[in-house]
CSV table of C-alpha atoms in Angstrom, one decimal:
chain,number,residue,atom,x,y,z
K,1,UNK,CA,0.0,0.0,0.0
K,2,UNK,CA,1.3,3.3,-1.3
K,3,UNK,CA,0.4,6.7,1.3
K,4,UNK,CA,0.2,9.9,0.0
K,5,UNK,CA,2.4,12.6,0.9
K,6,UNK,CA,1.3,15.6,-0.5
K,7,UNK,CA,2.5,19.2,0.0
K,8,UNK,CA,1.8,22.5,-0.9
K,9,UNK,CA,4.0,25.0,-1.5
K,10,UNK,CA,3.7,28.7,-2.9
K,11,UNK,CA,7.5,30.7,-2.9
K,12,UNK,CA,8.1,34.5,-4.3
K,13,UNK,CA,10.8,36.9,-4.6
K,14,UNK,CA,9.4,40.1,-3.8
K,15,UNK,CA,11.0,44.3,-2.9
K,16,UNK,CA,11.9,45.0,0.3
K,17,UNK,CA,9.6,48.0,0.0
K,18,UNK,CA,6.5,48.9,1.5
K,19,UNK,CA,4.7,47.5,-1.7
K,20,UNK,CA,6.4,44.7,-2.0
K,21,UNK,CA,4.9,43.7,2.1
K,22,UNK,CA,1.3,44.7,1.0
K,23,UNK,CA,2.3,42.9,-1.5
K,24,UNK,CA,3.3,39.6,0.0
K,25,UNK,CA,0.2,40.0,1.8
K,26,UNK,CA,-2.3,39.9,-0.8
K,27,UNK,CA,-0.4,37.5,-2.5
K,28,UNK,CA,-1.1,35.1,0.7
K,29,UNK,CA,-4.6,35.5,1.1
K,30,UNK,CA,-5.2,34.7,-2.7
K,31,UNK,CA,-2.8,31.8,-2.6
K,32,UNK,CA,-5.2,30.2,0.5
K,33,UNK,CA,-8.2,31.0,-1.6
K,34,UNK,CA,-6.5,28.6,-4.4
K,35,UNK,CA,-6.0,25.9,-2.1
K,36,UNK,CA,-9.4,26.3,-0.2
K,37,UNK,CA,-9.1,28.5,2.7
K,38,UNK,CA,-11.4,31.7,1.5
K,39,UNK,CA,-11.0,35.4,2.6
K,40,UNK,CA,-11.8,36.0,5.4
K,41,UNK,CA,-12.1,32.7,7.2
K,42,UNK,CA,-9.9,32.5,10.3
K,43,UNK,CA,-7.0,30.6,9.1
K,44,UNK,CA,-7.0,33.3,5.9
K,45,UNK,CA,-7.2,35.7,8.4
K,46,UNK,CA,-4.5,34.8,10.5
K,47,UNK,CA,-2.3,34.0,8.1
K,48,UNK,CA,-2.9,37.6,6.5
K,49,UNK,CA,-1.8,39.4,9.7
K,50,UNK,CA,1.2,37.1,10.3
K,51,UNK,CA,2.5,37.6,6.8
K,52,UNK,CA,2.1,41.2,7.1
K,53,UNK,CA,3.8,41.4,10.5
K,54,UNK,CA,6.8,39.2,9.5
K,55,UNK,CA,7.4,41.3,5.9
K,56,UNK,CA,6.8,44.4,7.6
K,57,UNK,CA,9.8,43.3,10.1
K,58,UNK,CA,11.8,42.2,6.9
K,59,UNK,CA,11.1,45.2,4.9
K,60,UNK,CA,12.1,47.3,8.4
K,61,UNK,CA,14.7,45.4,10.0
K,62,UNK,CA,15.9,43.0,7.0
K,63,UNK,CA,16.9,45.5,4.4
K,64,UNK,CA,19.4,45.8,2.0
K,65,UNK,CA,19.7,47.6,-0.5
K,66,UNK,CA,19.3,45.9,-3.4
K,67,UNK,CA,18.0,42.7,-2.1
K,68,UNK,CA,14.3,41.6,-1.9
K,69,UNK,CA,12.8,39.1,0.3
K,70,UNK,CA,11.2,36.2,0.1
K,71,UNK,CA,7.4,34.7,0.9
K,72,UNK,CA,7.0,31.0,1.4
K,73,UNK,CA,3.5,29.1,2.2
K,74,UNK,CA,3.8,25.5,2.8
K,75,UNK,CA,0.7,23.5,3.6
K,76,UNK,CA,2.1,19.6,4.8
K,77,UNK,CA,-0.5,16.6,5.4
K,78,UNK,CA,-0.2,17.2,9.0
K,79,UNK,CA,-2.6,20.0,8.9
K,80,UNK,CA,-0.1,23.3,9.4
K,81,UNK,CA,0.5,25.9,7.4
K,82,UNK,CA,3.8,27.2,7.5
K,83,UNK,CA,4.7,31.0,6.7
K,84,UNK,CA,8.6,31.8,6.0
K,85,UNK,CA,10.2,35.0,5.1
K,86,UNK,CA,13.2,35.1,4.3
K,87,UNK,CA,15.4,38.6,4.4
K,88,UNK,CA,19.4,39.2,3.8
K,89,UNK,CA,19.6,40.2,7.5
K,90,UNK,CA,20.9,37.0,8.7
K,91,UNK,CA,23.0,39.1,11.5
K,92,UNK,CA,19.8,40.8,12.5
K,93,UNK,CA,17.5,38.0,14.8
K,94,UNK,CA,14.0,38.8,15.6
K,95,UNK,CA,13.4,40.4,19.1
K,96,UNK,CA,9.7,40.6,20.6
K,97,UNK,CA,9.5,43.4,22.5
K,98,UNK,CA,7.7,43.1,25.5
K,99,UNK,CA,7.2,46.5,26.8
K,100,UNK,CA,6.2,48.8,24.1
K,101,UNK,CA,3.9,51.3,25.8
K,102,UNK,CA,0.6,52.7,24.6
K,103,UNK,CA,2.3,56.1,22.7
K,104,UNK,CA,4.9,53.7,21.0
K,105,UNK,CA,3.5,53.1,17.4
K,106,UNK,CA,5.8,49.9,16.8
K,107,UNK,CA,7.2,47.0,18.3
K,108,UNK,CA,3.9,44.3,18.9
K,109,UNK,CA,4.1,42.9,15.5
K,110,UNK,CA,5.9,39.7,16.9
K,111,UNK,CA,3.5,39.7,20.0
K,112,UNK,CA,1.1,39.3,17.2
K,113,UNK,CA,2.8,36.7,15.6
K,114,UNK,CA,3.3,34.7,18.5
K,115,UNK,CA,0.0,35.2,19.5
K,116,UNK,CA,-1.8,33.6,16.3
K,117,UNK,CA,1.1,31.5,15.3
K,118,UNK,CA,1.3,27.7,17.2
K,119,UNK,CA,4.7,27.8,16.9
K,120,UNK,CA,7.6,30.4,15.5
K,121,UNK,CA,10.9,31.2,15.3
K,122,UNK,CA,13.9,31.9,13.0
K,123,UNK,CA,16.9,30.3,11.4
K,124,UNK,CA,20.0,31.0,8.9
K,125,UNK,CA,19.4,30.8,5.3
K,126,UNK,CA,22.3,30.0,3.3
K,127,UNK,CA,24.5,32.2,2.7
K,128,UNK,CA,24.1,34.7,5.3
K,129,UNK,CA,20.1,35.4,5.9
K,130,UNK,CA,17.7,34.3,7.8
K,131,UNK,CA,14.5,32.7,7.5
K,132,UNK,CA,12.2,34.3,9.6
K,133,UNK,CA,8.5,31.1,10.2
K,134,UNK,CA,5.2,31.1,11.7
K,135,UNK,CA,3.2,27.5,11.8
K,136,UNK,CA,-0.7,28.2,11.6
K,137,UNK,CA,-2.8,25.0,13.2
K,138,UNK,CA,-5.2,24.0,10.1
K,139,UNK,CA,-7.8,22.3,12.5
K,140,UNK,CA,-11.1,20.6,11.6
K,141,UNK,CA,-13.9,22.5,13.5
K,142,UNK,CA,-14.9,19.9,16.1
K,143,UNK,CA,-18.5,18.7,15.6
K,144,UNK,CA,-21.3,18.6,18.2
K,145,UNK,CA,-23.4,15.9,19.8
K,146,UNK,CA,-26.6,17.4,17.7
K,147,UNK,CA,-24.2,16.4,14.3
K,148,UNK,CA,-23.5,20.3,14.0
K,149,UNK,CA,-20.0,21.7,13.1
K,150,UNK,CA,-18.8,23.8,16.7
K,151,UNK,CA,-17.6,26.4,16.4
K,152,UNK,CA,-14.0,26.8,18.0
K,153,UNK,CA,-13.4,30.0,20.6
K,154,UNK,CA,-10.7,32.7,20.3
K,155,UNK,CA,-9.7,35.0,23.0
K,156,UNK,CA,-10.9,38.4,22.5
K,157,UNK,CA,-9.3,41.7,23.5
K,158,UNK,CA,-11.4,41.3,27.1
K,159,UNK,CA,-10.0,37.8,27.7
K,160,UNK,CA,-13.6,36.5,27.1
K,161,UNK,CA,-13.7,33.5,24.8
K,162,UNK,CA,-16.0,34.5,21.4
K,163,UNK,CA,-16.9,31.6,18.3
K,164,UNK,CA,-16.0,32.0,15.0
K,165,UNK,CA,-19.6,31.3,13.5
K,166,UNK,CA,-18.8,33.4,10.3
K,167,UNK,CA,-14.8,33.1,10.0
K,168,UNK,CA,-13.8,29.4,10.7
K,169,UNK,CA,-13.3,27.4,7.3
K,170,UNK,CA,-13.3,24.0,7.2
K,171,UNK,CA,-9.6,22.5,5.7
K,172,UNK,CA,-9.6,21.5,2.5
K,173,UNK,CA,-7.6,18.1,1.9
K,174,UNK,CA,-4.4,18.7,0.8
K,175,UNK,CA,-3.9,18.3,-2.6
K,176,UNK,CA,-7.1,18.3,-3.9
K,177,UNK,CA,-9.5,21.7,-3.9
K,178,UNK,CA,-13.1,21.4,-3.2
């Protein structure tokens, strides 16, 4: 008996420029859409803000001139998405900042990050960057004694837990698009 390994996968080069992170962004979303996971469904959503976050940092803290960076979306048969960027910075690790104060207008983007992400961190990339990754949980939505799908809770900014009733998305199997 054969089993089926399949894997997604979705790399681009882009400008370390503002653009180029809206860019990588949009890019994302529609990339998800293609393998199942609509706009504006919670995984799309999540993986919108990470990618933003982590090529805003790149475009920020990862530039040089001349260089771009690069977005990678992998989707494995376990069920996680993985979000890499990779920037020429490879002497520059992330740092999340835990005490940026209400009046400061940066550094919670990796709070963020580490907040949606089940897992993230960064490594060298050959020759002398770094890969900068995020893994996103692509969970089933659990379903209910009455044969219903239930909804899975989030924390909300009050701590209080909220469902998902119009943003969850159910995963696609790899591979194959519904």
């Amino acid at each position: 008996m054969k089993s089926e390994i399949s894997t997604q996968r979705f790399s681009q080069l882009l400008s370390a420029t503002p653009r180029g992170a809206r860019l990588a962004r949009l890019l994302a979303v529609r990339q998800l859409d293609e393998w199942g996971w609509p706009p504006g469904c919670s995984v799309s959503e999540a993986a919108a803000l990470v990618v933003a976050e982590l090529a805003a940092n790149a475009v920020t803290h990862g530039r040089v001139r001349g260089r771009g960076f690069r977005l990678v979306l992998t989707v494995d048969s376990p069920g996680t998405l993985r979000i890499e960027v990779v920037d020429p910075r490879g002497d520059c690790p992330p740092l999340v900042r835990r005490a940026a104060g209400p009046a400061d207008g940066t550094g919670r983007g990796l709070l963020l990050v580490e907040a949606l992400a089940v897992r993230w961190g960064s490594e060298p990339w050959p020759p002398s960057s770094k890969a900068v990754w995020a893994d996103i949980a692509l969970a089933r939505p659990a379903i209910s004694g009455s044969g219903s799908i239930a909804q899975p809770a989030t924390r909300t900014d009050s701590g209080i837990a909220a469902s998902h009733s119009a943003l969850s998305c159910q995963v696609p199997p790899v591979g194959r698009r519904p």
